[in-house]
Amino acid sequence: MAKFLIVEARFYEHLNDLLIEGTVAALEDEGHKYEVLTVPGALEIPGAVALAAETGRYDGFIAIGVVIRGETYHFEVVSNESARGLMALSMDGIPIGNGILTVENEAQALTRARRDEKDKGGEAAKAAIAMLALREKFGA
């Protein structure tokens, strides 16, 4: 049994609730423990994961959030930089599942967040579990 930290950027509460529902279900199905940490936005997720990883209290991490395209370039910055930050942490051996949705509109987000549709929260949890298993396999 491992302990995971779900780090969420709670900007769209109803969408995050759906993502977290899938994340928690996937973790509980495998018998894992979890905590939830809320940060201001998707850009803060990699920093929060990095800080939490330093404590050694968690075996893996799941990033949860929703970024919906707006009228400015900000969407690209948030989408790209949050993904880049998570990838950098992953390359350092930190088991992470990326469940940050980057979508054009709320309808796309709902489809991806609902457990009975795309269940991206559950997929992110499964990815984190798989990456933890790989880290353990290679003795890291």
mmCIF file of N, CA and C in Angstrom:
data_model
loop_
_atom_site.group_PDB
_atom_site.id
_atom_site.type_symbol
_atom_site.label_atom_id
_atom_site.label_comp_id
_atom_site.label_asym_id
_atom_site.label_seq_id
_atom_site.Cartn_x
_atom_site.Cartn_y
_atom_site.Cartn_z
ATOM 1 N N MET A 1 0.850 -1.179 0.000
ATOM 2 C CA MET A 1 0.000 0.000 0.000
ATOM 3 C C MET A 1 0.894 1.240 0.000
ATOM 4 N N ALA A 2 0.595 2.151 -0.901
ATOM 5 C CA ALA A 2 1.363 3.390 -1.022
ATOM 6 C C ALA A 2 0.494 4.571 -0.604
ATOM 7 N N LYS A 3 1.156 5.691 -0.382
ATOM 8 C CA LYS A 3 0.435 6.918 -0.048
ATOM 9 C C LYS A 3 0.699 7.945 -1.144
ATOM 10 N N PHE A 4 -0.375 8.465 -1.713
ATOM 11 C CA PHE A 4 -0.306 9.433 -2.796
ATOM 12 C C PHE A 4 -0.821 10.788 -2.331
ATOM 13 N N LEU A 5 -0.264 11.820 -2.921
ATOM 14 C CA LEU A 5 -0.768 13.176 -2.708
ATOM 15 C C LEU A 5 -1.424 13.630 -4.001
ATOM 16 N N ILE A 6 -2.698 13.962 -3.892
ATOM 17 C CA ILE A 6 -3.429 14.552 -5.015
ATOM 18 C C ILE A 6 -3.272 16.058 -4.881
ATOM 19 N N VAL A 7 -2.628 16.672 -5.864
ATOM 20 C CA VAL A 7 -2.435 18.120 -5.842
ATOM 21 C C VAL A 7 -3.376 18.714 -6.879
ATOM 22 N N GLU A 8 -4.323 19.501 -6.397
ATOM 23 C CA GLU A 8 -5.334 20.035 -7.298
ATOM 24 C C GLU A 8 -5.299 21.555 -7.352
ATOM 25 N N ALA A 9 -5.506 22.058 -8.568
ATOM 26 C CA ALA A 9 -5.726 23.487 -8.779
ATOM 27 C C ALA A 9 -7.233 23.657 -8.895
ATOM 28 N N ARG A 10 -7.843 24.132 -7.836
ATOM 29 C CA ARG A 10 -9.304 24.160 -7.752
ATOM 30 C C ARG A 10 -9.856 25.465 -8.314
ATOM 31 N N PHE A 11 -9.844 25.562 -9.633
ATOM 32 C CA PHE A 11 -10.384 26.759 -10.281
ATOM 33 C C PHE A 11 -11.822 26.512 -10.730
ATOM 34 N N TYR A 12 -12.076 25.361 -11.299
ATOM 35 C CA TYR A 12 -13.425 24.958 -11.710
ATOM 36 C C TYR A 12 -13.867 23.842 -10.763
ATOM 37 N N GLU A 13 -14.533 24.222 -9.683
ATOM 38 C CA GLU A 13 -14.825 23.278 -8.604
ATOM 39 C C GLU A 13 -15.592 22.049 -9.071
ATOM 40 N N HIS A 14 -16.643 22.245 -9.851
ATOM 41 C CA HIS A 14 -17.465 21.112 -10.260
ATOM 42 C C HIS A 14 -16.684 20.135 -11.144
ATOM 43 N N LEU A 15 -15.777 20.643 -11.950
ATOM 44 C CA LEU A 15 -14.957 19.775 -12.795
ATOM 45 C C LEU A 15 -13.905 19.051 -11.959
ATOM 46 N N ASN A 16 -13.315 19.765 -11.024
ATOM 47 C CA ASN A 16 -12.334 19.131 -10.130
ATOM 48 C C ASN A 16 -12.980 18.042 -9.295
ATOM 49 N N ASP A 17 -14.199 18.279 -8.834
ATOM 50 C CA ASP A 17 -14.887 17.259 -8.048
ATOM 51 C C ASP A 17 -15.009 15.965 -8.845
ATOM 52 N N LEU A 18 -15.326 16.074 -10.129
ATOM 53 C CA LEU A 18 -15.443 14.884 -10.980
ATOM 54 C C LEU A 18 -14.082 14.204 -11.155
ATOM 55 N N LEU A 19 -13.052 14.991 -11.384
ATOM 56 C CA LEU A 19 -11.710 14.432 -11.552
ATOM 57 C C LEU A 19 -11.245 13.726 -10.278
ATOM 58 N N ILE A 20 -11.476 14.368 -9.150
ATOM 59 C CA ILE A 20 -11.037 13.788 -7.873
ATOM 60 C C ILE A 20 -11.822 12.523 -7.571
ATOM 61 N N GLU A 21 -13.075 12.506 -7.924
ATOM 62 C CA GLU A 21 -13.884 11.298 -7.723
ATOM 63 C C GLU A 21 -13.241 10.107 -8.445
ATOM 64 N N GLY A 22 -12.835 10.295 -9.681
ATOM 65 C CA GLY A 22 -12.184 9.229 -10.435
ATOM 66 C C GLY A 22 -10.823 8.869 -9.879
ATOM 67 N N THR A 23 -10.082 9.884 -9.455
ATOM 68 C CA THR A 23 -8.758 9.665 -8.884
ATOM 69 C C THR A 23 -8.844 8.828 -7.613
ATOM 70 N N VAL A 24 -9.716 9.233 -6.719
ATOM 71 C CA VAL A 24 -9.885 8.541 -5.442
ATOM 72 C C VAL A 24 -10.367 7.107 -5.661
ATOM 73 N N ALA A 25 -11.305 6.922 -6.572
ATOM 74 C CA ALA A 25 -11.815 5.574 -6.838
ATOM 75 C C ALA A 25 -10.688 4.656 -7.319
ATOM 76 N N ALA A 26 -9.851 5.152 -8.227
ATOM 77 C CA ALA A 26 -8.747 4.335 -8.743
ATOM 78 C C ALA A 26 -7.742 4.009 -7.644
ATOM 79 N N LEU A 27 -7.441 4.970 -6.796
ATOM 80 C CA LEU A 27 -6.501 4.715 -5.698
ATOM 81 C C LEU A 27 -7.079 3.724 -4.702
ATOM 82 N N GLU A 28 -8.331 3.918 -4.324
ATOM 83 C CA GLU A 28 -8.961 3.024 -3.349
ATOM 84 C C GLU A 28 -9.124 1.616 -3.905
ATOM 85 N N ASP A 29 -9.406 1.498 -5.201
ATOM 86 C CA ASP A 29 -9.529 0.172 -5.825
ATOM 87 C C ASP A 29 -8.248 -0.634 -5.682
ATOM 88 N N GLU A 30 -7.118 0.053 -5.635
ATOM 89 C CA GLU A 30 -5.818 -0.618 -5.505
ATOM 90 C C GLU A 30 -5.330 -0.659 -4.055
ATOM 91 N N GLY A 31 -6.148 -0.133 -3.124
ATOM 92 C CA GLY A 31 -5.806 -0.196 -1.709
ATOM 93 C C GLY A 31 -4.818 0.858 -1.243
ATOM 94 N N HIS A 32 -4.702 1.965 -1.971
ATOM 95 C CA HIS A 32 -3.743 3.002 -1.608
ATOM 96 C C HIS A 32 -4.398 4.096 -0.768
ATOM 97 N N LYS A 33 -3.571 4.764 0.018
ATOM 98 C CA LYS A 33 -4.002 5.915 0.805
ATOM 99 C C LYS A 33 -3.724 7.184 0.012
ATOM 100 N N TYR A 34 -4.355 8.277 0.443
ATOM 101 C CA TYR A 34 -4.153 9.547 -0.260
ATOM 102 C C TYR A 34 -4.505 10.723 0.643
ATOM 103 N N GLU A 35 -3.961 11.852 0.269
ATOM 104 C CA GLU A 35 -4.349 13.148 0.823
ATOM 105 C C GLU A 35 -4.576 14.079 -0.356
ATOM 106 N N VAL A 36 -5.304 15.155 -0.110
ATOM 107 C CA VAL A 36 -5.564 16.151 -1.154
ATOM 108 C C VAL A 36 -5.003 17.492 -0.695
ATOM 109 N N LEU A 37 -4.260 18.131 -1.577
ATOM 110 C CA LEU A 37 -3.705 19.457 -1.337
ATOM 111 C C LEU A 37 -4.214 20.376 -2.439
ATOM 112 N N THR A 38 -4.736 21.529 -2.061
ATOM 113 C CA THR A 38 -5.248 22.492 -3.034
ATOM 114 C C THR A 38 -4.275 23.645 -3.179
ATOM 115 N N VAL A 39 -3.979 23.998 -4.440
ATOM 116 C CA VAL A 39 -3.104 25.127 -4.748
ATOM 117 C C VAL A 39 -3.882 26.118 -5.612
ATOM 118 N N PRO A 40 -3.388 27.365 -5.735
ATOM 119 C CA PRO A 40 -4.149 28.395 -6.448
ATOM 120 C C PRO A 40 -4.430 28.097 -7.923
ATOM 121 N N GLY A 41 -3.472 27.521 -8.638
ATOM 122 C CA GLY A 41 -3.675 27.287 -10.061
ATOM 123 C C GLY A 41 -2.766 26.200 -10.584
ATOM 124 N N ALA A 42 -2.949 25.856 -11.859
ATOM 125 C CA ALA A 42 -2.177 24.773 -12.474
ATOM 126 C C ALA A 42 -0.676 25.062 -12.481
ATOM 127 N N LEU A 43 -0.298 26.315 -12.586
ATOM 128 C CA LEU A 43 1.129 26.646 -12.581
ATOM 129 C C LEU A 43 1.795 26.344 -11.239
ATOM 130 N N GLU A 44 1.017 26.311 -10.191
ATOM 131 C CA GLU A 44 1.569 26.039 -8.867
ATOM 132 C C GLU A 44 1.679 24.547 -8.552
ATOM 133 N N ILE A 45 1.058 23.711 -9.352
ATOM 134 C CA ILE A 45 1.069 22.275 -9.069
ATOM 135 C C ILE A 45 2.484 21.698 -9.065
ATOM 136 N N PRO A 46 3.314 21.926 -10.091
ATOM 137 C CA PRO A 46 4.662 21.336 -10.045
ATOM 138 C C PRO A 46 5.476 21.777 -8.825
ATOM 139 N N GLY A 47 5.374 23.029 -8.449
ATOM 140 C CA GLY A 47 6.098 23.502 -7.267
ATOM 141 C C GLY A 47 5.620 22.822 -6.005
ATOM 142 N N ALA A 48 4.311 22.635 -5.886
ATOM 143 C CA ALA A 48 3.768 21.958 -4.707
ATOM 144 C C ALA A 48 4.213 20.493 -4.667
ATOM 145 N N VAL A 49 4.229 19.838 -5.830
ATOM 146 C CA VAL A 49 4.701 18.447 -5.879
ATOM 147 C C VAL A 49 6.164 18.381 -5.460
ATOM 148 N N ALA A 50 6.967 19.302 -5.975
ATOM 149 C CA ALA A 50 8.397 19.311 -5.635
ATOM 150 C C ALA A 50 8.602 19.492 -4.134
ATOM 151 N N LEU A 51 7.879 20.412 -3.529
ATOM 152 C CA LEU A 51 8.007 20.636 -2.088
ATOM 153 C C LEU A 51 7.553 19.414 -1.298
ATOM 154 N N ALA A 52 6.433 18.834 -1.691
ATOM 155 C CA ALA A 52 5.911 17.667 -0.979
ATOM 156 C C ALA A 52 6.834 16.464 -1.155
ATOM 157 N N ALA A 53 7.428 16.329 -2.330
ATOM 158 C CA ALA A 53 8.329 15.192 -2.573
ATOM 159 C C ALA A 53 9.539 15.243 -1.651
ATOM 160 N N GLU A 54 9.989 16.436 -1.331
ATOM 161 C CA GLU A 54 11.145 16.590 -0.452
ATOM 162 C C GLU A 54 10.880 16.065 0.953
ATOM 163 N N THR A 55 9.620 16.005 1.356
ATOM 164 C CA THR A 55 9.298 15.555 2.711
ATOM 165 C C THR A 55 9.442 14.047 2.875
ATOM 166 N N GLY A 56 9.350 13.300 1.772
ATOM 167 C CA GLY A 56 9.412 11.854 1.842
ATOM 168 C C GLY A 56 8.156 11.201 2.393
ATOM 169 N N ARG A 57 7.098 11.968 2.587
ATOM 170 C CA ARG A 57 5.861 11.422 3.161
ATOM 171 C C ARG A 57 4.962 10.739 2.143
ATOM 172 N N TYR A 58 5.253 10.932 0.848
ATOM 173 C CA TYR A 58 4.382 10.406 -0.200
ATOM 174 C C TYR A 58 5.180 9.543 -1.165
ATOM 175 N N ASP A 59 4.516 8.521 -1.659
ATOM 176 C CA ASP A 59 5.142 7.624 -2.622
ATOM 177 C C ASP A 59 4.931 8.082 -4.057
ATOM 178 N N GLY A 60 3.882 8.835 -4.291
ATOM 179 C CA GLY A 60 3.577 9.321 -5.629
ATOM 180 C C GLY A 60 2.592 10.472 -5.580
ATOM 181 N N PHE A 61 2.355 11.042 -6.758
ATOM 182 C CA PHE A 61 1.561 12.263 -6.849
ATOM 183 C C PHE A 61 0.623 12.211 -8.047
ATOM 184 N N ILE A 62 -0.540 12.855 -7.883
ATOM 185 C CA ILE A 62 -1.472 13.001 -8.985
ATOM 186 C C ILE A 62 -1.815 14.479 -9.090
ATOM 187 N N ALA A 63 -1.587 15.034 -10.281
ATOM 188 C CA ALA A 63 -1.887 16.442 -10.556
ATOM 189 C C ALA A 63 -3.285 16.534 -11.164
ATOM 190 N N ILE A 64 -4.126 17.375 -10.573
ATOM 191 C CA ILE A 64 -5.510 17.523 -11.031
ATOM 192 C C ILE A 64 -5.821 18.998 -11.245
ATOM 193 N N GLY A 65 -6.431 19.295 -12.370
ATOM 194 C CA GLY A 65 -6.858 20.652 -12.654
ATOM 195 C C GLY A 65 -7.480 20.725 -14.032
ATOM 196 N N VAL A 66 -8.012 21.894 -14.338
ATOM 197 C CA VAL A 66 -8.638 22.121 -15.635
ATOM 198 C C VAL A 66 -8.208 23.492 -16.146
ATOM 199 N N VAL A 67 -7.707 23.505 -17.382
ATOM 200 C CA VAL A 67 -7.346 24.752 -18.037
ATOM 201 C C VAL A 67 -8.186 24.831 -19.306
ATOM 202 N N ILE A 68 -9.048 25.838 -19.367
ATOM 203 C CA ILE A 68 -9.921 26.027 -20.522
ATOM 204 C C ILE A 68 -9.411 27.215 -21.332
ATOM 205 N N ARG A 69 -9.306 26.998 -22.653
ATOM 206 C CA ARG A 69 -8.792 28.047 -23.542
ATOM 207 C C ARG A 69 -9.626 29.318 -23.409
ATOM 208 N N GLY A 70 -8.935 30.422 -23.293
ATOM 209 C CA GLY A 70 -9.590 31.725 -23.254
ATOM 210 C C GLY A 70 -9.234 32.512 -24.496
ATOM 211 N N GLU A 71 -9.299 33.811 -24.389
ATOM 212 C CA GLU A 71 -9.038 34.664 -25.539
ATOM 213 C C GLU A 71 -7.583 35.118 -25.625
ATOM 214 N N THR A 72 -6.766 34.722 -24.675
ATOM 215 C CA THR A 72 -5.385 35.203 -24.660
ATOM 216 C C THR A 72 -4.398 34.041 -24.700
ATOM 217 N N TYR A 73 -3.152 34.359 -24.789
ATOM 218 C CA TYR A 73 -2.046 33.403 -24.829
ATOM 219 C C TYR A 73 -1.842 32.698 -23.485
ATOM 220 N N HIS A 74 -2.480 33.186 -22.452
ATOM 221 C CA HIS A 74 -2.318 32.632 -21.109
ATOM 222 C C HIS A 74 -2.589 31.129 -21.075
ATOM 223 N N PHE A 75 -3.554 30.655 -21.851
ATOM 224 C CA PHE A 75 -3.886 29.231 -21.913
ATOM 225 C C PHE A 75 -2.658 28.402 -22.264
ATOM 226 N N GLU A 76 -1.930 28.827 -23.298
ATOM 227 C CA GLU A 76 -0.746 28.091 -23.731
ATOM 228 C C GLU A 76 0.346 28.099 -22.664
ATOM 229 N N VAL A 77 0.530 29.230 -22.026
ATOM 230 C CA VAL A 77 1.546 29.329 -20.978
ATOM 231 C C VAL A 77 1.224 28.370 -19.834
ATOM 232 N N VAL A 78 -0.004 28.412 -19.357
ATOM 233 C CA VAL A 78 -0.398 27.565 -18.231
ATOM 234 C C VAL A 78 -0.337 26.094 -18.624
ATOM 235 N N SER A 79 -0.879 25.757 -19.781
ATOM 236 C CA SER A 79 -0.882 24.362 -20.229
ATOM 237 C C SER A 79 0.529 23.828 -20.400
ATOM 238 N N ASN A 80 1.332 24.556 -21.151
ATOM 239 C CA ASN A 80 2.681 24.085 -21.465
ATOM 240 C C ASN A 80 3.588 24.054 -20.246
ATOM 241 N N GLU A 81 3.562 25.099 -19.452
ATOM 242 C CA GLU A 81 4.496 25.176 -18.324
ATOM 243 C C GLU A 81 4.130 24.235 -17.181
ATOM 244 N N SER A 82 2.849 24.007 -16.957
ATOM 245 C CA SER A 82 2.498 23.037 -15.910
ATOM 246 C C SER A 82 2.907 21.638 -16.360
ATOM 247 N N ALA A 83 2.686 21.314 -17.621
ATOM 248 C CA ALA A 83 3.106 20.006 -18.136
ATOM 249 C C ALA A 83 4.627 19.871 -18.121
ATOM 250 N N ARG A 84 5.327 20.920 -18.502
ATOM 251 C CA ARG A 84 6.796 20.889 -18.509
ATOM 252 C C ARG A 84 7.329 20.674 -17.094
ATOM 253 N N GLY A 85 6.748 21.375 -16.135
ATOM 254 C CA GLY A 85 7.192 21.226 -14.746
ATOM 255 C C GLY A 85 6.957 19.816 -14.223
ATOM 256 N N LEU A 86 5.811 19.250 -14.532
ATOM 257 C CA LEU A 86 5.531 17.881 -14.096
ATOM 258 C C LEU A 86 6.450 16.883 -14.784
ATOM 259 N N MET A 87 6.727 17.107 -16.064
ATOM 260 C CA MET A 87 7.621 16.210 -16.790
ATOM 261 C C MET A 87 9.035 16.265 -16.203
ATOM 262 N N ALA A 88 9.487 17.448 -15.848
ATOM 263 C CA ALA A 88 10.821 17.582 -15.250
ATOM 264 C C ALA A 88 10.895 16.796 -13.941
ATOM 265 N N LEU A 89 9.854 16.871 -13.132
ATOM 266 C CA LEU A 89 9.830 16.118 -11.877
ATOM 267 C C LEU A 89 9.792 14.616 -12.140
ATOM 268 N N SER A 90 9.050 14.229 -13.137
ATOM 269 C CA SER A 90 8.974 12.822 -13.508
ATOM 270 C C SER A 90 10.333 12.309 -13.959
ATOM 271 N N MET A 91 11.054 13.121 -14.694
ATOM 272 C CA MET A 91 12.380 12.730 -15.164
ATOM 273 C C MET A 91 13.369 12.614 -14.002
ATOM 274 N N ASP A 92 13.045 13.251 -12.883
ATOM 275 C CA ASP A 92 13.871 13.120 -11.680
ATOM 276 C C ASP A 92 13.488 11.892 -10.859
ATOM 277 N N GLY A 93 12.540 11.091 -11.374
ATOM 278 C CA GLY A 93 12.165 9.856 -10.694
ATOM 279 C C GLY A 93 10.980 9.960 -9.762
ATOM 280 N N ILE A 94 10.275 11.065 -9.783
ATOM 281 C CA ILE A 94 9.095 11.222 -8.934
ATOM 282 C C ILE A 94 7.893 10.646 -9.677
ATOM 283 N N PRO A 95 7.203 9.655 -9.103
ATOM 284 C CA PRO A 95 6.032 9.075 -9.767
ATOM 285 C C PRO A 95 4.862 10.060 -9.780
ATOM 286 N N ILE A 96 4.459 10.465 -10.972
ATOM 287 C CA ILE A 96 3.406 11.465 -11.135
ATOM 288 C C ILE A 96 2.431 11.018 -12.207
ATOM 289 N N GLY A 97 1.163 11.224 -11.938
ATOM 290 C CA GLY A 97 0.128 11.086 -12.949
ATOM 291 C C GLY A 97 -0.413 12.466 -13.250
ATOM 292 N N ASN A 98 -0.425 12.843 -14.517
ATOM 293 C CA ASN A 98 -0.864 14.177 -14.909
ATOM 294 C C ASN A 98 -2.331 14.140 -15.321
ATOM 295 N N GLY A 99 -3.183 14.664 -14.463
ATOM 296 C CA GLY A 99 -4.614 14.755 -14.740
ATOM 297 C C GLY A 99 -5.067 16.180 -14.933
ATOM 298 N N ILE A 100 -4.181 17.027 -15.432
ATOM 299 C CA ILE A 100 -4.568 18.415 -15.724
ATOM 300 C C ILE A 100 -5.177 18.431 -17.124
ATOM 301 N N LEU A 101 -6.447 18.728 -17.192
ATOM 302 C CA LEU A 101 -7.128 18.796 -18.482
ATOM 303 C C LEU A 101 -6.831 20.128 -19.154
ATOM 304 N N THR A 102 -6.494 20.085 -20.425
ATOM 305 C CA THR A 102 -6.323 21.306 -21.218
ATOM 306 C C THR A 102 -7.291 21.183 -22.383
ATOM 307 N N VAL A 103 -8.344 21.983 -22.320
ATOM 308 C CA VAL A 103 -9.464 21.812 -23.245
ATOM 309 C C VAL A 103 -9.912 23.141 -23.836
ATOM 310 N N GLU A 104 -10.727 23.030 -24.864
ATOM 311 C CA GLU A 104 -11.269 24.217 -25.540
ATOM 312 C C GLU A 104 -12.478 24.796 -24.810
ATOM 313 N N ASN A 105 -13.251 23.926 -24.144
ATOM 314 C CA ASN A 105 -14.491 24.403 -23.533
ATOM 315 C C ASN A 105 -14.920 23.471 -22.405
ATOM 316 N N GLU A 106 -15.948 23.877 -21.696
ATOM 317 C CA GLU A 106 -16.413 23.108 -20.549
ATOM 318 C C GLU A 106 -16.983 21.755 -20.960
ATOM 319 N N ALA A 107 -17.624 21.672 -22.108
ATOM 320 C CA ALA A 107 -18.176 20.395 -22.561
ATOM 321 C C ALA A 107 -17.069 19.349 -22.721
ATOM 322 N N GLN A 108 -15.947 19.749 -23.295
ATOM 323 C CA GLN A 108 -14.815 18.827 -23.426
ATOM 324 C C GLN A 108 -14.298 18.411 -22.046
ATOM 325 N N ALA A 109 -14.245 19.361 -21.129
ATOM 326 C CA ALA A 109 -13.773 19.059 -19.777
ATOM 327 C C ALA A 109 -14.706 18.067 -19.088
ATOM 328 N N LEU A 110 -15.995 18.259 -19.217
ATOM 329 C CA LEU A 110 -16.959 17.349 -18.592
ATOM 330 C C LEU A 110 -16.805 15.930 -19.130
ATOM 331 N N THR A 111 -16.665 15.805 -20.437
ATOM 332 C CA THR A 111 -16.487 14.483 -21.046
ATOM 333 C C THR A 111 -15.251 13.799 -20.503
ATOM 334 N N ARG A 112 -14.175 14.537 -20.330
ATOM 335 C CA ARG A 112 -12.922 13.962 -19.867
ATOM 336 C C ARG A 112 -12.906 13.705 -18.364
ATOM 337 N N ALA A 113 -13.692 14.460 -17.618
ATOM 338 C CA ALA A 113 -13.678 14.350 -16.155
ATOM 339 C C ALA A 113 -14.615 13.270 -15.621
ATOM 340 N N ARG A 114 -15.718 13.042 -16.286
ATOM 341 C CA ARG A 114 -16.703 12.091 -15.767
ATOM 342 C C ARG A 114 -16.158 10.668 -15.762
ATOM 343 N N ARG A 115 -16.413 9.970 -14.660
ATOM 344 C CA ARG A 115 -15.933 8.587 -14.527
ATOM 345 C C ARG A 115 -16.551 7.667 -15.561
ATOM 346 N N ASP A 116 -17.793 7.905 -15.956
ATOM 347 C CA ASP A 116 -18.453 7.025 -16.917
ATOM 348 C C ASP A 116 -18.156 7.405 -18.371
ATOM 349 N N GLU A 117 -17.254 8.376 -18.541
ATOM 350 C CA GLU A 117 -16.829 8.733 -19.890
ATOM 351 C C GLU A 117 -15.312 8.521 -19.990
ATOM 352 N N LYS A 118 -14.525 9.581 -20.035
ATOM 353 C CA LYS A 118 -13.072 9.426 -20.219
ATOM 354 C C LYS A 118 -12.315 9.147 -18.920
ATOM 355 N N ASP A 119 -12.839 9.555 -17.780
ATOM 356 C CA ASP A 119 -12.248 9.308 -16.453
ATOM 357 C C ASP A 119 -10.754 9.645 -16.388
ATOM 358 N N LYS A 120 -10.419 10.861 -16.770
ATOM 359 C CA LYS A 120 -9.009 11.263 -16.771
ATOM 360 C C LYS A 120 -8.423 11.345 -15.367
ATOM 361 N N GLY A 121 -9.239 11.563 -14.356
ATOM 362 C CA GLY A 121 -8.739 11.522 -12.979
ATOM 363 C C GLY A 121 -8.298 10.120 -12.610
ATOM 364 N N GLY A 122 -9.126 9.137 -12.952
ATOM 365 C CA GLY A 122 -8.768 7.750 -12.703
ATOM 366 C C GLY A 122 -7.546 7.328 -13.499
ATOM 367 N N GLU A 123 -7.456 7.790 -14.744
ATOM 368 C CA GLU A 123 -6.290 7.456 -15.569
ATOM 369 C C GLU A 123 -5.013 8.060 -14.987
ATOM 370 N N ALA A 124 -5.106 9.279 -14.468
ATOM 371 C CA ALA A 124 -3.926 9.913 -13.863
ATOM 372 C C ALA A 124 -3.469 9.128 -12.636
ATOM 373 N N ALA A 125 -4.423 8.655 -11.829
ATOM 374 C CA ALA A 125 -4.065 7.850 -10.654
ATOM 375 C C ALA A 125 -3.397 6.546 -11.091
ATOM 376 N N LYS A 126 -3.935 5.907 -12.111
ATOM 377 C CA LYS A 126 -3.349 4.654 -12.605
ATOM 378 C C LYS A 126 -1.952 4.891 -13.165
ATOM 379 N N ALA A 127 -1.747 6.036 -13.798
ATOM 380 C CA ALA A 127 -0.412 6.361 -14.318
ATOM 381 C C ALA A 127 0.572 6.539 -13.170
ATOM 382 N N ALA A 128 0.160 7.216 -12.113
ATOM 383 C CA ALA A 128 1.039 7.410 -10.954
ATOM 384 C C ALA A 128 1.370 6.074 -10.298
ATOM 385 N N ILE A 129 0.382 5.201 -10.188
ATOM 386 C CA ILE A 129 0.603 3.869 -9.612
ATOM 387 C C ILE A 129 1.596 3.091 -10.476
ATOM 388 N N ALA A 130 1.428 3.171 -11.788
ATOM 389 C CA ALA A 130 2.332 2.466 -12.705
ATOM 390 C C ALA A 130 3.752 3.011 -12.620
ATOM 391 N N MET A 131 3.892 4.317 -12.513
ATOM 392 C CA MET A 131 5.227 4.914 -12.417
ATOM 393 C C MET A 131 5.898 4.556 -11.093
ATOM 394 N N LEU A 132 5.111 4.459 -10.027
ATOM 395 C CA LEU A 132 5.660 4.020 -8.738
ATOM 396 C C LEU A 132 6.161 2.578 -8.858
ATOM 397 N N ALA A 133 5.399 1.728 -9.520
ATOM 398 C CA ALA A 133 5.821 0.338 -9.706
ATOM 399 C C ALA A 133 7.119 0.270 -10.511
ATOM 400 N N LEU A 134 7.260 1.134 -11.517
ATOM 401 C CA LEU A 134 8.505 1.155 -12.295
ATOM 402 C C LEU A 134 9.677 1.603 -11.447
ATOM 403 N N ARG A 135 9.451 2.629 -10.630
ATOM 404 C CA ARG A 135 10.532 3.100 -9.759
ATOM 405 C C ARG A 135 10.979 1.979 -8.824
ATOM 406 N N GLU A 136 10.030 1.267 -8.274
ATOM 407 C CA GLU A 136 10.356 0.151 -7.382
ATOM 408 C C GLU A 136 11.044 -0.974 -8.129
ATOM 409 N N LYS A 137 10.632 -1.243 -9.348
ATOM 410 C CA LYS A 137 11.252 -2.289 -10.159
ATOM 411 C C LYS A 137 12.726 -2.005 -10.416
ATOM 412 N N PHE A 138 13.040 -0.732 -10.662
ATOM 413 C CA PHE A 138 14.414 -0.352 -10.980
ATOM 414 C C PHE A 138 15.198 0.050 -9.737
ATOM 415 N N GLY A 139 14.576 -0.102 -8.551
ATOM 416 C CA GLY A 139 15.272 0.125 -7.301
ATOM 417 C C GLY A 139 15.618 1.565 -7.011
ATOM 418 N N ALA A 140 14.867 2.481 -7.575
ATOM 419 C CA ALA A 140 15.149 3.913 -7.334
ATOM 420 C C ALA A 140 14.531 4.395 -6.042
#
